[in-house]
CSV table of C-alpha atoms and ligand atoms in Angstrom, one decimal:
chain,number,residue,atom,x,y,z
A,1,UNK,CA,31.5,-10.1,-7.6
A,2,UNK,CA,31.2,-12.6,-10.4
A,3,UNK,CA,30.9,-10.1,-13.2
A,4,UNK,CA,30.5,-12.6,-16.0
A,5,UNK,CA,27.6,-14.2,-14.2
A,6,UNK,CA,26.0,-10.9,-13.3
A,7,UNK,CA,26.2,-9.7,-16.9
A,8,UNK,CA,24.8,-12.9,-18.3
A,9,UNK,CA,22.0,-12.4,-15.8
A,10,UNK,CA,21.4,-8.9,-17.3
A,11,UNK,CA,20.1,-9.4,-20.9
A,12,UNK,CA,20.5,-5.7,-21.6
A,13,UNK,CA,24.3,-5.9,-21.5
A,14,UNK,CA,24.2,-7.9,-24.7
A,15,UNK,CA,22.5,-5.0,-26.6
A,16,UNK,CA,24.9,-2.1,-26.1
A,17,UNK,CA,26.7,-0.2,-23.5
A,18,UNK,CA,24.3,1.1,-20.9
A,19,UNK,CA,25.8,3.7,-18.6
A,20,UNK,CA,22.7,5.4,-17.3
A,21,UNK,CA,21.7,3.7,-14.0
A,22,UNK,CA,20.6,7.1,-12.8
A,23,UNK,CA,18.0,7.2,-15.5
A,24,UNK,CA,16.7,3.7,-15.6
A,25,UNK,CA,19.1,0.8,-15.0
A,26,UNK,CA,19.2,-2.5,-16.7
A,27,UNK,CA,16.9,-5.1,-15.0
A,28,UNK,CA,18.3,-8.4,-14.0
A,29,UNK,CA,16.8,-11.6,-15.4
A,30,UNK,CA,15.0,-12.7,-12.1
A,31,UNK,CA,13.3,-9.2,-12.0
A,32,UNK,CA,12.1,-9.6,-15.6
A,33,UNK,CA,10.9,-13.1,-14.9
A,34,UNK,CA,9.0,-12.0,-11.8
A,35,UNK,CA,7.2,-9.3,-13.8
A,36,UNK,CA,6.4,-11.5,-16.8
A,37,UNK,CA,5.3,-14.5,-14.6
A,38,UNK,CA,2.9,-12.3,-12.8
A,39,UNK,CA,1.5,-10.9,-16.0
A,40,UNK,CA,1.2,-14.4,-17.4
A,41,UNK,CA,-0.7,-15.5,-14.4
A,42,UNK,CA,-3.1,-12.5,-14.8
A,43,UNK,CA,-3.5,-13.6,-18.4
A,44,UNK,CA,-4.2,-17.2,-17.4
A,45,UNK,CA,-6.5,-16.8,-14.3
A,46,UNK,CA,-7.4,-13.1,-14.1
A,47,UNK,CA,-5.9,-10.1,-12.2
A,48,UNK,CA,-7.7,-10.5,-8.9
A,49,UNK,CA,-7.0,-14.3,-8.9
A,50,UNK,CA,-3.3,-13.8,-9.7
A,51,UNK,CA,-3.1,-11.3,-6.8
A,52,UNK,CA,-4.8,-13.8,-4.4
A,53,UNK,CA,-2.5,-16.6,-5.5
A,54,UNK,CA,0.7,-14.5,-5.1
A,55,UNK,CA,-0.4,-12.8,-2.0
A,56,UNK,CA,2.4,-14.1,0.2
A,57,UNK,CA,5.1,-13.2,-2.3
A,58,UNK,CA,3.6,-9.7,-2.8
A,59,UNK,CA,3.4,-9.1,1.0
A,60,UNK,CA,7.1,-10.1,1.1
A,61,UNK,CA,7.9,-7.0,-1.0
A,62,UNK,CA,7.2,-4.9,2.1
A,63,UNK,CA,9.7,-7.0,4.1
A,64,UNK,CA,12.3,-6.7,1.4
A,65,UNK,CA,12.0,-2.9,1.2
A,66,UNK,CA,12.0,-2.6,5.0
A,67,UNK,CA,15.2,-4.6,5.1
A,68,UNK,CA,16.7,-2.5,2.4
A,69,UNK,CA,16.2,0.7,4.4
A,70,UNK,CA,16.6,-0.7,7.9
A,71,UNK,CA,12.9,-0.1,8.8
A,72,UNK,CA,9.8,-2.2,9.5
A,73,UNK,CA,7.4,-3.5,6.9
A,74,UNK,CA,4.5,-1.6,8.4
A,75,UNK,CA,6.4,1.6,7.8
A,76,UNK,CA,6.5,1.1,4.1
A,77,UNK,CA,4.1,2.3,1.4
A,78,UNK,CA,4.6,1.0,-2.1
A,79,UNK,CA,3.7,3.5,-4.7
A,80,UNK,CA,4.4,4.2,-8.4
A,81,UNK,CA,7.4,6.4,-8.2
A,82,UNK,CA,9.6,8.5,-5.9
A,83,UNK,CA,7.7,11.7,-6.6
A,84,UNK,CA,4.4,10.2,-5.4
A,85,UNK,CA,6.2,8.8,-2.3
A,86,UNK,CA,7.8,12.2,-1.5
A,87,UNK,CA,4.6,14.1,-2.2
A,88,UNK,CA,2.5,11.8,0.0
A,89,UNK,CA,4.7,12.7,2.9
A,90,UNK,CA,5.2,16.3,2.1
A,91,UNK,CA,1.6,17.2,1.6
A,92,UNK,CA,0.5,15.3,4.7
A,93,UNK,CA,2.4,17.8,6.8
A,94,UNK,CA,0.0,20.5,8.1
A,95,UNK,CA,1.9,23.8,7.7
A,96,UNK,CA,0.6,27.2,9.0
A,97,UNK,CA,1.4,30.5,7.2
A,98,UNK,CA,4.9,31.5,8.1
A,99,UNK,CA,6.2,28.0,8.8
A,100,UNK,CA,9.6,27.4,7.4
A,101,UNK,CA,10.9,24.5,5.3
A,102,UNK,CA,14.7,24.3,4.9
A,103,UNK,CA,16.1,22.5,1.9
A,104,UNK,CA,19.4,22.3,0.0
A,105,UNK,CA,20.9,23.9,-3.1
A,106,UNK,CA,20.9,20.5,-4.8
A,107,UNK,CA,17.1,20.1,-4.4
A,108,UNK,CA,15.2,18.3,-7.2
A,109,UNK,CA,12.8,20.2,-9.4
A,110,UNK,CA,9.8,18.1,-8.5
A,111,UNK,CA,10.2,18.7,-4.8
A,112,UNK,CA,10.9,22.4,-5.3
A,113,UNK,CA,7.7,23.1,-7.3
A,114,UNK,CA,5.8,21.4,-4.5
A,115,UNK,CA,7.4,23.9,-2.0
A,116,UNK,CA,6.4,26.7,-4.3
A,117,UNK,CA,2.8,25.4,-4.4
A,118,UNK,CA,2.6,25.5,-0.6
A,119,UNK,CA,4.3,28.9,-0.5
A,120,UNK,CA,1.4,30.1,-2.7
A,121,UNK,CA,-1.3,28.1,-1.1
A,122,UNK,CA,-0.4,27.9,2.6
A,123,UNK,CA,2.0,30.8,3.0
A,124,UNK,CA,5.0,28.8,4.0
A,125,UNK,CA,8.5,30.1,3.6
A,126,UNK,CA,11.2,28.0,1.9
A,127,UNK,CA,14.8,28.6,2.9
A,128,UNK,CA,17.8,27.1,1.3
A,129,UNK,CA,20.7,26.0,3.5
A,130,UNK,CA,24.0,27.1,1.9
A,131,UNK,CA,26.7,24.7,0.7
A,132,UNK,CA,30.3,24.4,1.8
A,133,UNK,CA,33.0,25.4,-0.6
A,134,UNK,CA,33.2,21.8,-1.8
A,135,UNK,CA,29.5,21.9,-2.6
A,136,UNK,CA,27.6,19.7,-0.1
A,137,UNK,CA,25.0,21.1,2.4
A,138,UNK,CA,26.7,23.0,5.2
A,139,UNK,CA,25.3,21.3,8.3
A,140,UNK,CA,26.7,24.0,10.7
A,141,UNK,CA,24.9,26.7,8.6
A,142,UNK,CA,21.8,24.5,8.7
A,143,UNK,CA,22.0,24.2,12.4
A,144,UNK,CA,22.3,28.0,12.8
A,145,UNK,CA,19.2,28.6,10.6
A,146,UNK,CA,16.8,26.6,12.8
A,147,UNK,CA,14.3,28.4,14.9
A,148,UNK,CA,10.8,27.7,16.2
A,149,UNK,CA,9.2,28.3,12.8
A,150,UNK,CA,11.1,25.6,11.1
A,151,UNK,CA,8.7,22.7,10.6
A,152,UNK,CA,10.6,20.6,8.1
A,153,UNK,CA,14.0,19.9,6.8
A,154,UNK,CA,13.7,18.3,3.4
A,155,UNK,CA,16.8,17.5,1.4
A,156,UNK,CA,18.0,15.5,-1.6
A,157,UNK,CA,20.7,13.0,-0.6
A,158,UNK,CA,22.2,12.6,-4.1
A,159,UNK,CA,21.0,15.1,-6.7
A,160,UNK,CA,19.7,14.3,-10.1
A,161,UNK,CA,22.5,16.2,-11.8
A,162,UNK,CA,25.7,14.7,-10.5
A,163,UNK,CA,28.0,12.9,-8.1
A,164,UNK,CA,27.4,15.0,-5.0
A,165,UNK,CA,26.5,13.0,-1.9
A,166,UNK,CA,24.9,15.3,0.7
A,167,UNK,CA,25.8,14.5,4.4
A,168,UNK,CA,22.4,12.9,5.0
A,169,UNK,CA,23.2,11.4,8.4
A,170,UNK,CA,24.7,14.7,9.7
A,171,UNK,CA,21.6,16.5,8.5
A,172,UNK,CA,19.6,13.9,10.5
A,173,UNK,CA,21.6,14.7,13.6
A,174,UNK,CA,20.8,18.4,13.3
A,175,UNK,CA,17.1,17.6,12.7
A,176,UNK,CA,17.0,15.3,15.8
A,177,UNK,CA,18.8,17.9,17.9
A,178,UNK,CA,16.1,20.4,17.2
A,179,UNK,CA,13.2,18.0,17.0
A,180,UNK,CA,12.4,19.0,13.4
A,181,UNK,CA,10.9,16.4,11.0
A,182,UNK,CA,13.3,15.4,8.3
A,183,UNK,CA,12.2,14.2,4.8
A,184,UNK,CA,15.0,12.7,2.8
A,185,UNK,CA,14.8,12.2,-1.0
A,186,UNK,CA,16.9,9.0,-1.4
A,187,UNK,CA,15.8,8.5,-5.0
A,188,UNK,CA,19.3,8.4,-6.5
A,189,UNK,CA,20.9,6.7,-3.5
A,190,UNK,CA,18.7,3.6,-3.1
A,191,UNK,CA,20.5,0.7,-4.8
A,192,UNK,CA,23.9,2.2,-5.1
A,193,UNK,CA,24.9,2.4,-1.4
A,194,UNK,CA,23.7,1.2,2.0
A,195,UNK,CA,20.6,3.1,3.3
A,196,UNK,CA,19.8,2.9,7.0
A,197,UNK,CA,17.0,5.1,8.3
A,198,UNK,CA,18.2,4.8,11.9
A,199,UNK,CA,21.7,6.0,11.0
A,200,UNK,CA,20.2,8.7,8.7
A,201,UNK,CA,17.9,9.9,11.5
A,202,UNK,CA,15.2,10.8,9.0
A,203,UNK,CA,11.5,10.6,9.5
A,204,UNK,CA,10.5,10.0,5.9
A,205,UNK,CA,12.5,8.5,3.0
A,206,UNK,CA,11.4,8.3,-0.6
A,207,UNK,CA,12.9,6.3,-3.5
A,208,UNK,CA,12.3,4.9,-6.9
A,209,UNK,CA,12.6,1.3,-8.2
A,210,UNK,CA,13.9,1.9,-11.7
A,211,UNK,CA,17.2,3.6,-11.0
A,212,UNK,CA,20.1,2.0,-9.1
A,213,UNK,CA,17.8,-0.6,-7.6
A,214,UNK,CA,17.3,-2.1,-11.1
A,215,UNK,CA,13.6,-2.5,-10.6
A,216,UNK,CA,10.8,-2.0,-13.2
A,217,UNK,CA,9.7,1.5,-14.2
A,218,UNK,CA,6.6,2.7,-12.4
A,219,UNK,CA,7.7,1.5,-8.9
A,220,UNK,CA,8.7,3.5,-5.8
A,221,UNK,CA,8.3,3.5,-2.1
A,222,UNK,CA,8.0,5.7,1.0
A,223,UNK,CA,9.3,4.8,4.4
A,224,UNK,CA,7.6,6.7,7.3
A,225,UNK,CA,8.9,6.5,10.9
A,226,UNK,CA,6.3,4.4,12.8
A,227,UNK,CA,5.6,6.8,15.6
A,228,UNK,CA,4.6,9.5,13.2
A,229,UNK,CA,2.1,7.5,11.0
A,230,UNK,CA,-1.0,7.9,13.2
A,231,UNK,CA,-0.7,11.7,13.2
A,232,UNK,CA,-0.5,12.0,9.4
A,233,UNK,CA,-3.5,12.6,7.2
A,234,UNK,CA,-2.4,11.7,3.6
A,235,UNK,CA,-3.2,14.3,1.0
A,236,UNK,CA,-5.3,11.7,-1.0
A,237,UNK,CA,-7.1,8.7,0.4
A,238,UNK,CA,-9.4,6.0,-0.8
A,239,UNK,CA,-11.2,3.2,0.9
A,240,UNK,CA,-8.0,1.2,1.1
A,241,UNK,CA,-6.1,3.9,2.9
A,242,UNK,CA,-9.1,4.4,5.2
A,243,UNK,CA,-12.0,2.2,6.1
A,244,UNK,CA,-15.4,3.7,5.5
A,245,UNK,CA,-16.7,2.6,8.9
A,246,UNK,CA,-20.0,4.5,9.0
A,247,UNK,CA,-21.9,6.7,6.5
A,248,UNK,CA,-20.1,9.8,7.6
A,249,UNK,CA,-16.9,8.4,9.1
A,250,UNK,CA,-13.6,6.9,8.0
A,251,UNK,CA,-10.7,5.5,9.9
A,252,UNK,CA,-7.2,5.7,8.4
A,253,UNK,CA,-5.2,2.5,8.4
A,254,UNK,CA,-2.7,2.4,11.2
A,255,UNK,CA,0.3,1.5,9.0
A,256,UNK,CA,2.1,3.4,6.2
A,257,UNK,CA,-0.3,1.9,3.6
A,258,UNK,CA,-2.5,4.8,4.4
A,259,UNK,CA,-0.3,6.5,1.8
A,260,UNK,CA,-1.2,3.9,-0.9
A,261,UNK,CA,-4.5,3.3,-2.7
A,262,UNK,CA,-6.4,0.2,-3.7
A,263,UNK,CA,-5.3,-0.5,-7.3
A,264,UNK,CA,-1.8,-1.3,-8.1
A,265,UNK,CA,0.5,-2.8,-10.8
A,266,UNK,CA,1.2,-6.1,-9.0
A,267,UNK,CA,3.4,-7.4,-11.7
A,268,UNK,CA,5.7,-4.4,-11.3
A,269,UNK,CA,5.6,-4.7,-7.6
A,270,UNK,CA,6.7,-8.3,-7.8
A,271,UNK,CA,9.6,-7.2,-9.9
A,272,UNK,CA,10.5,-4.5,-7.4
A,273,UNK,CA,10.6,-7.1,-4.6
A,274,UNK,CA,13.0,-9.3,-6.6
A,275,UNK,CA,15.2,-6.3,-7.5
A,276,UNK,CA,15.5,-5.3,-3.8
A,277,UNK,CA,16.4,-8.9,-2.8
A,278,UNK,CA,18.9,-9.1,-5.6
A,279,UNK,CA,20.7,-6.0,-4.4
A,280,UNK,CA,20.6,-7.2,-0.8
A,281,UNK,CA,22.1,-10.5,-1.8
A,282,UNK,CA,24.9,-8.8,-3.6
A,283,UNK,CA,25.5,-6.4,-0.7
A,284,UNK,CA,25.1,-2.7,-0.9
A,285,UNK,CA,28.6,-2.1,0.2
A,286,UNK,CA,30.0,-4.3,-2.6
A,287,UNK,CA,27.7,-2.6,-5.1
A,288,UNK,CA,28.8,0.8,-3.9
A,289,UNK,CA,32.5,0.0,-4.1
A,290,UNK,CA,32.3,-1.3,-7.7
A,291,UNK,CA,29.8,1.4,-9.1
A,292,UNK,CA,31.7,4.2,-7.5
A,293,UNK,CA,35.0,2.8,-8.6
A,294,UNK,CA,33.8,2.8,-12.3
A,295,UNK,CA,32.6,6.4,-11.9
A,296,UNK,CA,36.0,7.4,-10.5
A,297,UNK,CA,37.6,5.8,-13.6
A,298,UNK,CA,35.2,7.8,-15.8
A,299,UNK,CA,36.1,11.0,-14.0
A,300,UNK,CA,39.8,10.3,-14.3
A,301,UNK,CA,39.4,9.6,-18.1
A,302,UNK,CA,37.4,12.7,-18.7
A,303,UNK,CA,40.2,14.9,-17.2
A,304,UNK,CA,42.4,13.8,-20.1
A,305,UNK,CA,39.9,14.9,-22.8
A,306,UNK,CA,40.4,18.4,-24.2
A,307,UNK,CA,37.7,20.7,-23.2
A,308,UNK,CA,35.9,18.3,-20.9
A,309,UNK,CA,35.1,19.4,-17.4
A,310,UNK,CA,33.7,17.2,-14.7
A,311,UNK,CA,31.0,19.2,-12.8
A,312,UNK,CA,30.4,16.9,-9.8
A,313,UNK,CA,30.4,18.6,-6.4
A,314,UNK,CA,31.2,17.4,-2.8
A,315,UNK,CA,33.9,15.7,-0.8
A,316,UNK,CA,32.5,12.3,-1.7
A,317,UNK,CA,31.3,11.4,-5.1
A,318,UNK,CA,29.0,8.6,-6.1
A,319,UNK,CA,28.3,6.7,-9.3
A,320,UNK,CA,26.8,9.6,-11.2
A,321,UNK,CA,29.1,11.7,-13.3
A,322,UNK,CA,28.1,15.0,-14.8
A,323,UNK,CA,30.3,16.8,-17.2
A,324,UNK,CA,30.5,19.3,-20.1
A,325,UNK,CA,32.7,19.4,-23.2
A,326,UNK,CA,33.5,22.8,-24.6
A,327,UNK,CA,31.6,23.5,-27.8
A,328,UNK,CA,29.6,20.2,-27.7
A,329,UNK,CA,25.8,20.1,-27.3
A,330,UNK,CA,25.1,17.3,-24.9
A,331,UNK,CA,21.6,16.6,-26.2
A,332,UNK,CA,22.8,16.1,-29.8
A,333,UNK,CA,25.9,14.2,-28.7
A,334,UNK,CA,23.8,11.9,-26.4
A,335,UNK,CA,21.5,11.0,-29.4
A,336,UNK,CA,24.5,10.2,-31.6
A,337,UNK,CA,26.1,8.1,-28.9
A,338,UNK,CA,22.8,6.2,-28.4
A,339,UNK,CA,22.6,5.6,-32.1
A,340,UNK,CA,26.1,4.1,-31.8
A,341,UNK,CA,25.1,1.8,-29.0
A,342,UNK,CA,26.3,3.8,-25.9
A,343,UNK,CA,23.6,5.1,-23.6
A,344,UNK,CA,24.3,8.1,-21.3
A,345,UNK,CA,22.0,11.1,-20.7
A,346,UNK,CA,21.8,14.8,-20.6
A,347,UNK,CA,20.7,16.8,-17.5
A,348,UNK,CA,18.7,19.9,-17.8
A,349,UNK,CA,19.5,22.9,-15.5
A,350,UNK,CA,15.8,23.3,-14.7
A,351,UNK,CA,15.8,20.0,-12.8
A,352,UNK,CA,18.2,21.5,-10.2
A,353,UNK,CA,17.6,25.2,-10.8
A,354,UNK,CA,19.2,26.5,-7.5
A,355,UNK,CA,22.4,24.7,-8.1
A,356,UNK,CA,22.4,25.4,-11.9
A,357,UNK,CA,21.9,29.1,-11.3
A,358,UNK,CA,24.5,29.3,-8.5
A,359,UNK,CA,27.1,27.7,-10.8
A,360,UNK,CA,25.7,29.0,-14.1
A,361,UNK,CA,25.4,25.4,-15.4
A,362,UNK,CA,24.5,24.7,-18.9
A,363,UNK,CA,22.9,21.5,-20.1
A,364,UNK,CA,25.3,18.7,-19.0
A,365,UNK,CA,26.2,15.2,-19.9
A,366,UNK,CA,25.2,12.6,-17.2
A,367,UNK,CA,26.6,9.1,-17.1
A,368,UNK,CA,26.0,6.6,-14.4
A,369,UNK,CA,27.8,3.2,-14.4
A,370,UNK,CA,26.5,0.4,-12.3
A,371,UNK,CA,28.3,-2.6,-10.9
A,372,UNK,CA,27.4,-4.7,-14.0
A,373,UNK,CA,29.3,-2.4,-16.3
A,374,UNK,CA,32.8,-3.2,-17.2
A,375,UNK,CA,36.0,-1.0,-17.2
A,376,UNK,CA,36.0,-1.6,-21.0
A,377,UNK,CA,32.6,-0.1,-21.4
A,378,UNK,CA,33.6,3.0,-19.5
A,379,UNK,CA,36.7,3.2,-21.7
A,380,UNK,CA,34.6,2.9,-24.8
A,381,UNK,CA,32.5,5.9,-23.7
A,382,UNK,CA,35.7,7.8,-23.1
A,383,UNK,CA,37.0,6.8,-26.6
A,384,UNK,CA,33.8,7.9,-28.2
A,385,UNK,CA,33.9,11.3,-26.4
A,386,UNK,CA,37.5,11.8,-27.3
B,1,LIG,C1,16.9,13.4,-6.8
B,1,LIG,C2,15.6,12.9,-7.4
B,1,LIG,N1,14.5,12.9,-6.7
B,1,LIG,C3,13.3,12.4,-7.2
B,1,LIG,C4,13.2,12.0,-8.5
B,1,LIG,C5,11.9,11.5,-9.0
B,1,LIG,O1,11.8,10.1,-9.1
B,1,LIG,P1,10.6,9.5,-9.9
B,1,LIG,O2,10.8,9.8,-11.4
B,1,LIG,O3,10.7,8.1,-9.6
B,1,LIG,O4,9.4,10.1,-9.4
B,1,LIG,C6,14.4,12.0,-9.3
B,1,LIG,C7,14.3,11.5,-10.7
B,1,LIG,O5,15.2,11.7,-11.5
B,1,LIG,C8,15.6,12.4,-8.7
B,1,LIG,O6,16.7,12.5,-9.5
């Protein structure tokens, strides 16, 4: 990686130390240009006209996202965030009372409240697969939990609150072996490591644009396995998702765009496409190696700070680092750091309540370096914390 070139291609690096790619990463210049150019075109010739003129480029975003995840363009729905993507898949699944959904201890709050809604509304049962002593989902235990009533395995690959990497592909093997659909929340994984839906063995995969992919805020996508699409009735449709073919009849689109609707932020979508291509050009393996290496440096440095405790779980740890410092309030300290030009975040126990309760976690610090960060920036954070 040519770090100098990458940093000069990232205007945000000149304005402070940004170590929060798990929140919303710094966009690269070509991404910013794509968004602004599309907006300028809308200003100059009108929104519909800009869309028509840029149609090929905007269609190409589906190809880019498909390449990113190892799927096909007709299996991609472009939506406004990861939660919409995940919900479009989850709420399309027709559960009966007593049907079981199995999830993980690291499950994200947005997903869990959706389970609870369907517990209340549809009478489903949510079961949580236990974790191994190191903290990732125990795939043997998952395997043993499966019976005829299990209608979905839905897990978070990388949780919002730390460096844990769940064994997503092994979970996929269990799902395949039992013929159970598998919905994978890849929100925190996309853009920091390779993603391959065939290797993962999942049926649905959701992700956001603004985190490690370095896309604009307000972008996300869903991948749906092609064979399943025609059987899925999206929870919300419009006359883009389905043709109104006769007064009392509609026909859903054959592709994954049945999970989209008609109006979209095309400038942001253009930016997402460029962000995905940018990551693909750099190589996800290369990105992973550098970002994870910087996170490892941060964890090592934290272990030398009095009272600091790294809280990341699992055998394998990614570019998200969660930690506490005895007697220090993360929310107040994060605000002070930000005022001093260093951006990290705080993570609330309520966003991963199962894990937080099991480990009695307080509010924690969350830092997430990306490949464009330098070792010196990580060390500056460590100095500030010390
Ligand atoms: C694990 C996980 N899943 C899903 C989401 C939701 O993503 P979005 O805010 O794009 O809907 C987040 C956001 O932090 C997350 O950490």
